GROMACS .gro file of C-alpha atoms in nm:
model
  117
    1UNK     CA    1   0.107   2.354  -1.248
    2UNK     CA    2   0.164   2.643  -1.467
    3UNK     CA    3   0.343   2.396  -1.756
    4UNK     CA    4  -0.020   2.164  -1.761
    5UNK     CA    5  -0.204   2.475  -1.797
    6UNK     CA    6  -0.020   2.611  -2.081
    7UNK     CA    7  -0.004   2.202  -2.208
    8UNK     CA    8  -0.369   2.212  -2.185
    9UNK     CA    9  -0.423   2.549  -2.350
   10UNK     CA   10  -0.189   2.461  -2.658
   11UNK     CA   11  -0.343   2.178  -2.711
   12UNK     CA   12  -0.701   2.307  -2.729
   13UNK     CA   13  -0.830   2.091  -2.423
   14UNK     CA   14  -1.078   2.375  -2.243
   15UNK     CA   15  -1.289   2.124  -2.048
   16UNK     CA   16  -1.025   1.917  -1.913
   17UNK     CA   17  -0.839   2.235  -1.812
   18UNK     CA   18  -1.197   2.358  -1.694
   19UNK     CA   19  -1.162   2.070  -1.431
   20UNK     CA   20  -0.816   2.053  -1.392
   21UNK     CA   21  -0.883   2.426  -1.268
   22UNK     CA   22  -1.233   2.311  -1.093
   23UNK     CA   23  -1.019   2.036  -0.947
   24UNK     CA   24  -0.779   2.247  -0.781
   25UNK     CA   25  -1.005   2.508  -0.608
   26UNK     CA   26  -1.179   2.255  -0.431
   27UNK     CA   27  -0.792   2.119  -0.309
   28UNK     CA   28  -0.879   1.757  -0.470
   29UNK     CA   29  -0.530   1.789  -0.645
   30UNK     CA   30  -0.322   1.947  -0.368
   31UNK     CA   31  -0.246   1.631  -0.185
   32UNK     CA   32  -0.114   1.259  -0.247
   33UNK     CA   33  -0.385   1.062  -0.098
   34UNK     CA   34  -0.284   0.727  -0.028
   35UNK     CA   35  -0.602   0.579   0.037
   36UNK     CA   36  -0.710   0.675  -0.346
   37UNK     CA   37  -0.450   0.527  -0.489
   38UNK     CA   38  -0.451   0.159  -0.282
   39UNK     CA   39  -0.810   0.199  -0.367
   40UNK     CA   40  -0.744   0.212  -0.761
   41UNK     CA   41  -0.537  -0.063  -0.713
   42UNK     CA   42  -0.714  -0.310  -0.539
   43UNK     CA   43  -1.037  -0.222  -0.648
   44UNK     CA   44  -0.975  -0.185  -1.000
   45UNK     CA   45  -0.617  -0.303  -1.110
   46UNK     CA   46  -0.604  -0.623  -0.991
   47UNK     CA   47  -0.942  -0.779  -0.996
   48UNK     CA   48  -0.971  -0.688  -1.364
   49UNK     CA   49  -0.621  -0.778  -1.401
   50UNK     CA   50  -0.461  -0.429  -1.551
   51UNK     CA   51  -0.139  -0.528  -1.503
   52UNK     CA   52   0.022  -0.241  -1.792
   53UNK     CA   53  -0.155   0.033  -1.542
   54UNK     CA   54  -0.024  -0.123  -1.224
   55UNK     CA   55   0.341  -0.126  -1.386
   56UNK     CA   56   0.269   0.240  -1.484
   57UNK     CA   57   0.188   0.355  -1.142
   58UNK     CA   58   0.441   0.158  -0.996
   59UNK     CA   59   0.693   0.338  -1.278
   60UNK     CA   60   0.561   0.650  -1.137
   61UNK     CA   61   0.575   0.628  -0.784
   62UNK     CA   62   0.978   0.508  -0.838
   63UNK     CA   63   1.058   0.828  -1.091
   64UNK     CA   64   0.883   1.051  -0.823
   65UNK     CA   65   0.898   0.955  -0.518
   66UNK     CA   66   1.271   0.811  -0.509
   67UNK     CA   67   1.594   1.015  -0.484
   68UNK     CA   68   1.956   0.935  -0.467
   69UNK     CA   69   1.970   1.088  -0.161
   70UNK     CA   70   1.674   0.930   0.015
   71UNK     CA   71   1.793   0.585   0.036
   72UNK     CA   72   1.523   0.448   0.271
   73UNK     CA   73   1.274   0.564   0.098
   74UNK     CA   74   1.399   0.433  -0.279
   75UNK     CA   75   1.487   0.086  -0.100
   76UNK     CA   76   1.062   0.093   0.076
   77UNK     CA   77   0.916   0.135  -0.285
   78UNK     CA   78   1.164  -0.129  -0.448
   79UNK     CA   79   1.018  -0.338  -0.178
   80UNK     CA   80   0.649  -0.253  -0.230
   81UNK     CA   81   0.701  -0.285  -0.630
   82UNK     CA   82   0.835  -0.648  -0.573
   83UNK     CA   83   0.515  -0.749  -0.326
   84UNK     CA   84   0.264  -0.543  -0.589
   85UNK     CA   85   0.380  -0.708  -0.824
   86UNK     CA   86   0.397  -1.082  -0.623
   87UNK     CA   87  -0.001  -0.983  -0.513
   88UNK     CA   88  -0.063  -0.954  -0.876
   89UNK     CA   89   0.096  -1.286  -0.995
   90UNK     CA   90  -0.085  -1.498  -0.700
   91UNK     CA   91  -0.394  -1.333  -0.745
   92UNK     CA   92  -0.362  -1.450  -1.155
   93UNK     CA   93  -0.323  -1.797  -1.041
   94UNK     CA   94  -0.605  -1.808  -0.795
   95UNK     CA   95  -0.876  -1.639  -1.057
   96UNK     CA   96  -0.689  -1.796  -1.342
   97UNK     CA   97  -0.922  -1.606  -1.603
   98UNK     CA   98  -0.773  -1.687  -1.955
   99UNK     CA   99  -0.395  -1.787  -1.800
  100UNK     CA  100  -0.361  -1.384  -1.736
  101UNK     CA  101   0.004  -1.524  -1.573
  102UNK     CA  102   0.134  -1.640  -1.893
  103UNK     CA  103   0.003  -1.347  -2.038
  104UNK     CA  104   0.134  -1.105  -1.753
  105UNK     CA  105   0.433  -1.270  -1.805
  106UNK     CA  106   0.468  -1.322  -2.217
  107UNK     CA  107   0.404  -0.880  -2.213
  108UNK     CA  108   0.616  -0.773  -1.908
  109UNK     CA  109   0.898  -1.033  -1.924
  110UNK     CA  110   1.164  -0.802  -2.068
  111UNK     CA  111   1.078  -0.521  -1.869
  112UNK     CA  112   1.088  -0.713  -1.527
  113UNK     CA  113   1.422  -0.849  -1.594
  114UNK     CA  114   1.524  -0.526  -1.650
  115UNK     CA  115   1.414  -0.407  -1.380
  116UNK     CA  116   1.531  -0.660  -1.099
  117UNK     CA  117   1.869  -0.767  -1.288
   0.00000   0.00000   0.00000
């Protein structure tokens, strides 16, 4: 916490480290809270079809929440990466608002394969 403070500082940013500071008091960012976050994505990610901030999360959750030496636990978020990202493709072709599959698909292609290969 002490690194984002002096990040914040350095950088001249006194109102977001006014909140980040505000934030923490109150113990809003003390804790992973899982319903916030499967409320950001299905709320906001996927019905207006955010797909780079839904690959960014996902990124995150993989880099910090995975371990070499927590197996089940890297193997549970490979798992619920692949049916995120499933939900996402489906729910493309059921809305089908400007062919955001071929898009998803046209941005993200290299990436995925990367990822699953």
């Amino acid at each position: 916490m002490e690194l984002v403070r002096e990040f914040l500082v350095f950088h001249d940013f006194t109102n977001t480290l006014e909140s980040y500071e505000a934030e923490l008091r109150t113990g809003i960012g003390k804790g992973f809270d899982v319903d916030k976050n499967l409320d950001l994505i299905f709320s906001l990610y996927f019905p207006k079809f955010h797909a780079d901030s839904l690959l960014s999360l996902l990124g995150f959750f993989k880099h910090y929440f995975s371990s070499s030496s927590d197996a089940p636990l890297a193997s549970m978020l490979s798992k619920l990466e692949t049916s995120l990202l499933r939900f996402y493709v489906v729910h493309a072709i059921q809305c089908n608002p400007n062919n955001k599959v071929v898009n998803f698909f046209t941005l993200y292609d290299a990436e995925l394969l990367q990822r699953y290969m």
